[in-house]
Tab-separated table of C-alpha atoms in Angstrom:
chain	number	residue	atom	x	y	z
A	1	MET	CA	11.726	-15.148	7.287
A	2	TYR	CA	8.066	-14.135	7.469
A	3	ILE	CA	6.896	-12.411	10.651
A	4	TYR	CA	3.267	-11.377	10.977
A	5	GLN	CA	2.589	-7.653	10.808
A	6	LEU	CA	-0.862	-6.172	11.129
A	7	ASP	CA	-0.262	-3.606	8.393
A	8	ARG	CA	0.504	-6.262	5.797
A	9	ALA	CA	-2.452	-8.430	6.785
A	10	LEU	CA	-4.892	-5.523	6.514
A	11	LEU	CA	-3.269	-4.340	3.269
A	12	VAL	CA	-3.840	-7.690	1.542
A	13	GLN	CA	-7.465	-7.709	2.712
A	14	GLN	CA	-8.019	-4.192	1.383
A	15	VAL	CA	-6.497	-4.882	-2.000
A	16	HIS	CA	-8.497	-8.081	-2.469
A	17	ALA	CA	-11.709	-6.280	-1.463
A	18	ALA	CA	-11.127	-3.526	-4.046
A	19	ALA	CA	-9.610	-5.710	-6.773
A	20	HIS	CA	-12.925	-6.027	-8.656
A	21	TYR	CA	-12.198	-2.547	-10.061
A	22	LEU	CA	-9.230	-4.002	-11.953
A	23	HIS	CA	-10.083	-5.298	-15.393
A	24	GLY	CA	-8.572	-5.912	-18.801
A	25	ARG	CA	-4.868	-5.208	-19.105
A	26	VAL	CA	-3.419	-4.232	-15.716
A	27	LEU	CA	-0.115	-2.534	-14.901
A	28	ASP	CA	1.370	-3.175	-11.458
A	29	VAL	CA	3.540	-0.129	-10.724
A	30	GLY	CA	6.173	-1.168	-8.182
A	31	SER	CA	5.345	-4.863	-8.163
A	32	GLY	CA	8.254	-5.982	-5.993
A	33	THR	CA	10.094	-9.263	-6.349
A	34	PHE	CA	7.262	-11.632	-5.385
A	35	ALA	CA	3.549	-11.904	-6.170
A	36	ARG	CA	1.709	-10.269	-3.257
A	37	TYR	CA	-1.867	-10.211	-4.543
A	38	LYS	CA	-4.235	-12.391	-6.514
A	39	LEU	CA	-5.948	-10.385	-9.236
A	40	PRO	CA	-9.590	-11.041	-10.207
A	41	GLU	CA	-10.673	-12.923	-13.320
A	42	SER	CA	-11.681	-9.605	-14.889
A	43	ALA	CA	-7.955	-8.787	-15.112
A	44	HIS	CA	-7.100	-10.604	-18.325
A	45	SER	CA	-3.381	-9.873	-18.097
A	46	CYS	CA	-0.979	-8.140	-15.748
A	47	VAL	CA	2.340	-6.458	-16.522
A	48	ARG	CA	4.546	-6.181	-13.432
A	49	MET	CA	6.969	-3.255	-13.420
A	50	ASP	CA	9.635	-2.410	-10.856
A	51	VAL	CA	12.832	-0.367	-10.666
A	52	ALA	CA	14.997	-3.499	-10.415
A	53	PRO	CA	14.839	-6.889	-12.143
A	54	GLY	CA	13.505	-9.855	-10.212
A	55	PRO	CA	11.498	-13.086	-10.470
A	56	ASN	CA	8.175	-11.201	-10.311
A	57	VAL	CA	9.186	-8.374	-12.659
A	58	ASP	CA	8.188	-8.287	-16.334
A	59	VAL	CA	9.481	-4.792	-17.137
A	60	VAL	CA	12.138	-2.674	-15.458
A	61	GLY	CA	11.118	0.963	-15.295
A	62	ARG	CA	10.597	3.991	-13.083
A	63	ALA	CA	7.173	5.150	-11.945
A	64	GLU	CA	8.106	8.724	-12.910
A	65	SER	CA	8.663	7.627	-16.514
A	66	ILE	CA	6.588	4.537	-17.304
A	67	PRO	CA	7.951	2.889	-20.486
A	68	PHE	CA	4.601	2.388	-22.279
A	69	PRO	CA	2.594	4.454	-24.797
A	70	ASP	CA	-0.449	6.546	-23.895
A	71	ALA	CA	-3.650	4.663	-23.008
A	72	SER	CA	-1.898	1.283	-22.906
A	73	PHE	CA	-3.744	-0.138	-19.889
A	74	ASP	CA	-7.282	-0.565	-18.636
A	75	SER	CA	-6.286	-0.538	-14.946
A	76	VAL	CA	-3.374	0.216	-12.633
A	77	ILE	CA	-2.470	-1.115	-9.208
A	78	SER	CA	0.263	0.491	-7.114
A	79	THR	CA	0.690	-0.439	-3.466
A	80	GLN	CA	3.004	1.277	-0.997
A	81	VAL	CA	4.973	3.010	-3.760
A	82	LEU	CA	4.123	6.722	-3.616
A	83	GLU	CA	6.052	7.218	-0.377
A	84	HIS	CA	9.237	6.046	-2.156
A	85	VAL	CA	9.248	8.342	-5.200
A	86	GLU	CA	10.891	11.754	-5.185
A	87	GLU	CA	8.238	13.310	-7.436
A	88	PRO	CA	4.781	11.844	-6.720
A	89	GLU	CA	3.121	14.432	-8.974
A	90	ARG	CA	4.987	13.014	-11.979
A	91	VAL	CA	4.006	9.472	-11.014
A	92	VAL	CA	0.314	10.363	-10.933
A	93	GLN	CA	0.663	12.139	-14.287
A	94	GLU	CA	2.242	9.001	-15.754
A	95	ILE	CA	-0.478	6.760	-14.353
A	96	ASN	CA	-3.047	9.024	-15.959
A	97	ARG	CA	-1.178	9.017	-19.270
A	98	ILE	CA	-0.945	5.245	-19.657
A	99	LEU	CA	-4.533	4.609	-18.482
A	100	LYS	CA	-7.424	4.486	-20.907
A	101	LYS	CA	-10.300	6.916	-20.323
A	102	GLY	CA	-12.507	5.580	-17.542
A	103	GLY	CA	-9.776	3.250	-16.304
A	104	HIS	CA	-9.294	2.651	-12.587
A	105	ALA	CA	-6.225	3.012	-10.390
A	106	LEU	CA	-6.051	1.105	-7.093
A	107	ILE	CA	-3.594	2.893	-4.803
A	108	THR	CA	-2.399	2.223	-1.251
A	109	VAL	CA	-0.223	4.538	0.837
A	110	PRO	CA	0.930	4.807	4.460
A	111	GLN	CA	-0.092	7.557	6.833
A	112	TRP	CA	2.173	6.192	9.591
A	113	ASN	CA	5.147	3.889	9.037
A	114	GLU	CA	8.606	3.423	10.395
A	115	LEU	CA	11.459	4.546	8.155
A	116	HIS	CA	12.028	1.770	5.619
A	117	GLU	CA	13.892	1.148	2.361
A	118	GLU	CA	16.154	4.002	3.407
A	119	PRO	CA	17.186	6.430	2.063
A	120	TYR	CA	14.347	6.127	-0.465
A	121	ASP	CA	11.550	6.934	1.964
A	122	TYR	CA	10.174	10.412	1.314
A	123	TRP	CA	6.456	10.897	2.016
A	124	ARG	CA	3.409	10.024	4.134
A	125	TYR	CA	-0.194	10.730	3.099
A	126	THR	CA	-3.510	11.669	4.664
A	127	CYS	CA	-6.710	10.775	2.840
A	128	TYR	CA	-7.132	14.434	1.907
A	129	GLY	CA	-3.626	14.742	0.522
A	130	LEU	CA	-3.958	11.581	-1.566
A	131	GLN	CA	-7.318	12.636	-2.978
A	132	THR	CA	-6.051	16.118	-3.824
A	133	LEU	CA	-2.956	14.697	-5.520
A	134	PHE	CA	-5.024	12.552	-7.895
A	135	GLU	CA	-7.817	15.059	-8.496
A	136	ARG	CA	-5.207	17.588	-9.653
A	137	HIS	CA	-4.410	15.188	-12.487
A	138	GLU	CA	-7.856	14.400	-13.898
A	139	PHE	CA	-8.928	11.585	-11.607
A	140	GLU	CA	-12.098	11.295	-9.555
A	141	LEU	CA	-12.320	9.421	-6.276
A	142	VAL	CA	-14.382	6.233	-6.387
A	143	GLY	CA	-13.715	5.068	-2.835
A	144	MET	CA	-11.301	5.500	0.070
A	145	GLU	CA	-10.836	3.171	3.052
A	146	GLN	CA	-8.572	3.640	6.060
A	147	ARG	CA	-6.319	0.768	7.100
A	148	GLY	CA	-7.177	0.226	10.744
A	149	GLY	CA	-7.869	2.753	13.505
A	150	TYR	CA	-5.983	3.763	16.635
A	151	HIS	CA	-5.834	0.253	18.084
A	152	SER	CA	-4.405	-1.284	14.912
A	153	LEU	CA	-1.976	1.600	14.468
A	154	HIS	CA	-0.692	1.262	18.027
A	155	ALA	CA	-0.264	-2.512	17.599
A	156	GLN	CA	1.529	-2.162	14.260
A	157	LEU	CA	3.990	0.449	15.511
A	158	SER	CA	4.778	-1.694	18.549
A	159	MET	CA	5.270	-4.826	16.434
A	160	ARG	CA	7.594	-3.013	14.051
A	161	PHE	CA	9.624	-1.589	16.923
A	162	LEU	CA	10.051	-5.027	18.503
A	163	ILE	CA	11.034	-6.597	15.168
A	164	ASP	CA	13.736	-3.984	14.634
A	165	PHE	CA	14.904	-3.689	18.256
A	166	TYR	CA	15.352	-7.437	18.746
A	167	HIS	CA	16.395	-8.202	15.123
A	168	LEU	CA	13.674	-10.839	14.903
A	169	HIS	CA	14.212	-11.476	11.187
A	170	ASN	CA	17.675	-12.807	12.091
A	171	ARG	CA	16.452	-14.987	14.982
A	172	PRO	CA	14.277	-17.761	13.452
A	173	ILE	CA	13.088	-19.461	16.629
A	174	VAL	CA	12.270	-16.276	18.530
A	175	GLY	CA	10.863	-14.749	15.341
A	176	ARG	CA	8.414	-17.624	14.824
A	177	ILE	CA	7.243	-17.415	18.430
A	178	MET	CA	6.762	-13.654	18.248
A	179	SER	CA	4.959	-13.964	14.926
A	180	ARG	CA	2.268	-16.027	16.675
A	181	VAL	CA	2.078	-13.478	19.475
A	182	PHE	CA	1.770	-10.662	16.919
A	183	ARG	CA	-1.035	-12.485	15.083
A	184	ALA	CA	-3.066	-12.810	18.289
A	185	TRP	CA	-2.284	-9.199	19.185
A	186	GLY	CA	-3.361	-8.052	15.730
A	187	THR	CA	-6.627	-9.995	15.918
A	188	VAL	CA	-7.512	-8.247	19.177
A	189	ALA	CA	-6.566	-4.827	17.741
A	190	ILE	CA	-8.779	-5.346	14.675
A	191	TRP	CA	-11.630	-6.471	16.939
A	192	ARG	CA	-11.283	-3.346	19.064
A	193	ASP	CA	-11.258	-1.056	16.018
A	194	ALA	CA	-14.392	-2.723	14.674
A	195	ARG	CA	-16.216	-1.841	17.894
A	196	ASP	CA	-14.760	1.609	18.451
A	197	HIS	CA	-16.825	4.075	16.402
A	198	SER	CA	-15.533	7.160	18.169
A	199	PRO	CA	-14.299	10.213	16.217
A	200	ALA	CA	-11.012	9.867	18.115
A	201	ASN	CA	-10.429	6.386	16.700
A	202	ARG	CA	-11.190	7.561	13.156
A	203	LYS	CA	-8.431	10.183	13.339
A	204	HIS	CA	-5.704	7.537	13.596
A	205	THR	CA	-4.825	5.009	10.918
A	206	ILE	CA	-1.927	3.041	9.451
A	207	GLY	CA	-2.729	4.121	5.918
A	208	TRP	CA	-5.233	4.293	3.067
A	209	CYS	CA	-6.535	2.249	0.167
A	210	ALA	CA	-8.158	4.293	-2.592
A	211	VAL	CA	-9.659	3.688	-6.021
A	212	PHE	CA	-9.599	6.498	-8.579
A	213	ARG	CA	-11.125	6.688	-12.064
A	214	LYS	CA	-9.559	8.572	-14.952
A	215	ILE	CA	-11.986	11.271	-16.038
């Protein structure tokens, strides 16, 4: 069952705000089993790739060895994937290889998250680490946006703890009630972050959304 989480709500907003960089033929690296994002009209087609077959998967493949020829795509989107791969350097190399020159890659990563999809949960990223990782492999940064500040981070961690501690996904009635509470809580947290311009608030975030261009 669906239970509101601040991280997911902000993630969808970020991806939609940056989606205008996606155009032509798009590869979704780590698409998951359901369609999470609406791509812009500039994206003429989208190939969805994941490590396991599913209703939202066009091609089964690993991010470390993408099963397409060089320069096959105009754009790439990959959300919340790089923390789950053993060799992120190889993944970035592969994204560069299958992108055409000047193509864009829209990438999201966590800086703070609970352990999830265990045992395949390996890494967390700062904005500096993510930028360095891509610049080492012939990308330039177009834009980077943090996903919430301290107030959103604190709310998200608390929500995730309560979901896991009380097994809310297995308790439909309680889960629906708490989902409404979480939505109100998240709205307040986002409001507080929007008004807190302190350096202290900027140092804390759930994660990052970045757009890179292949040089």
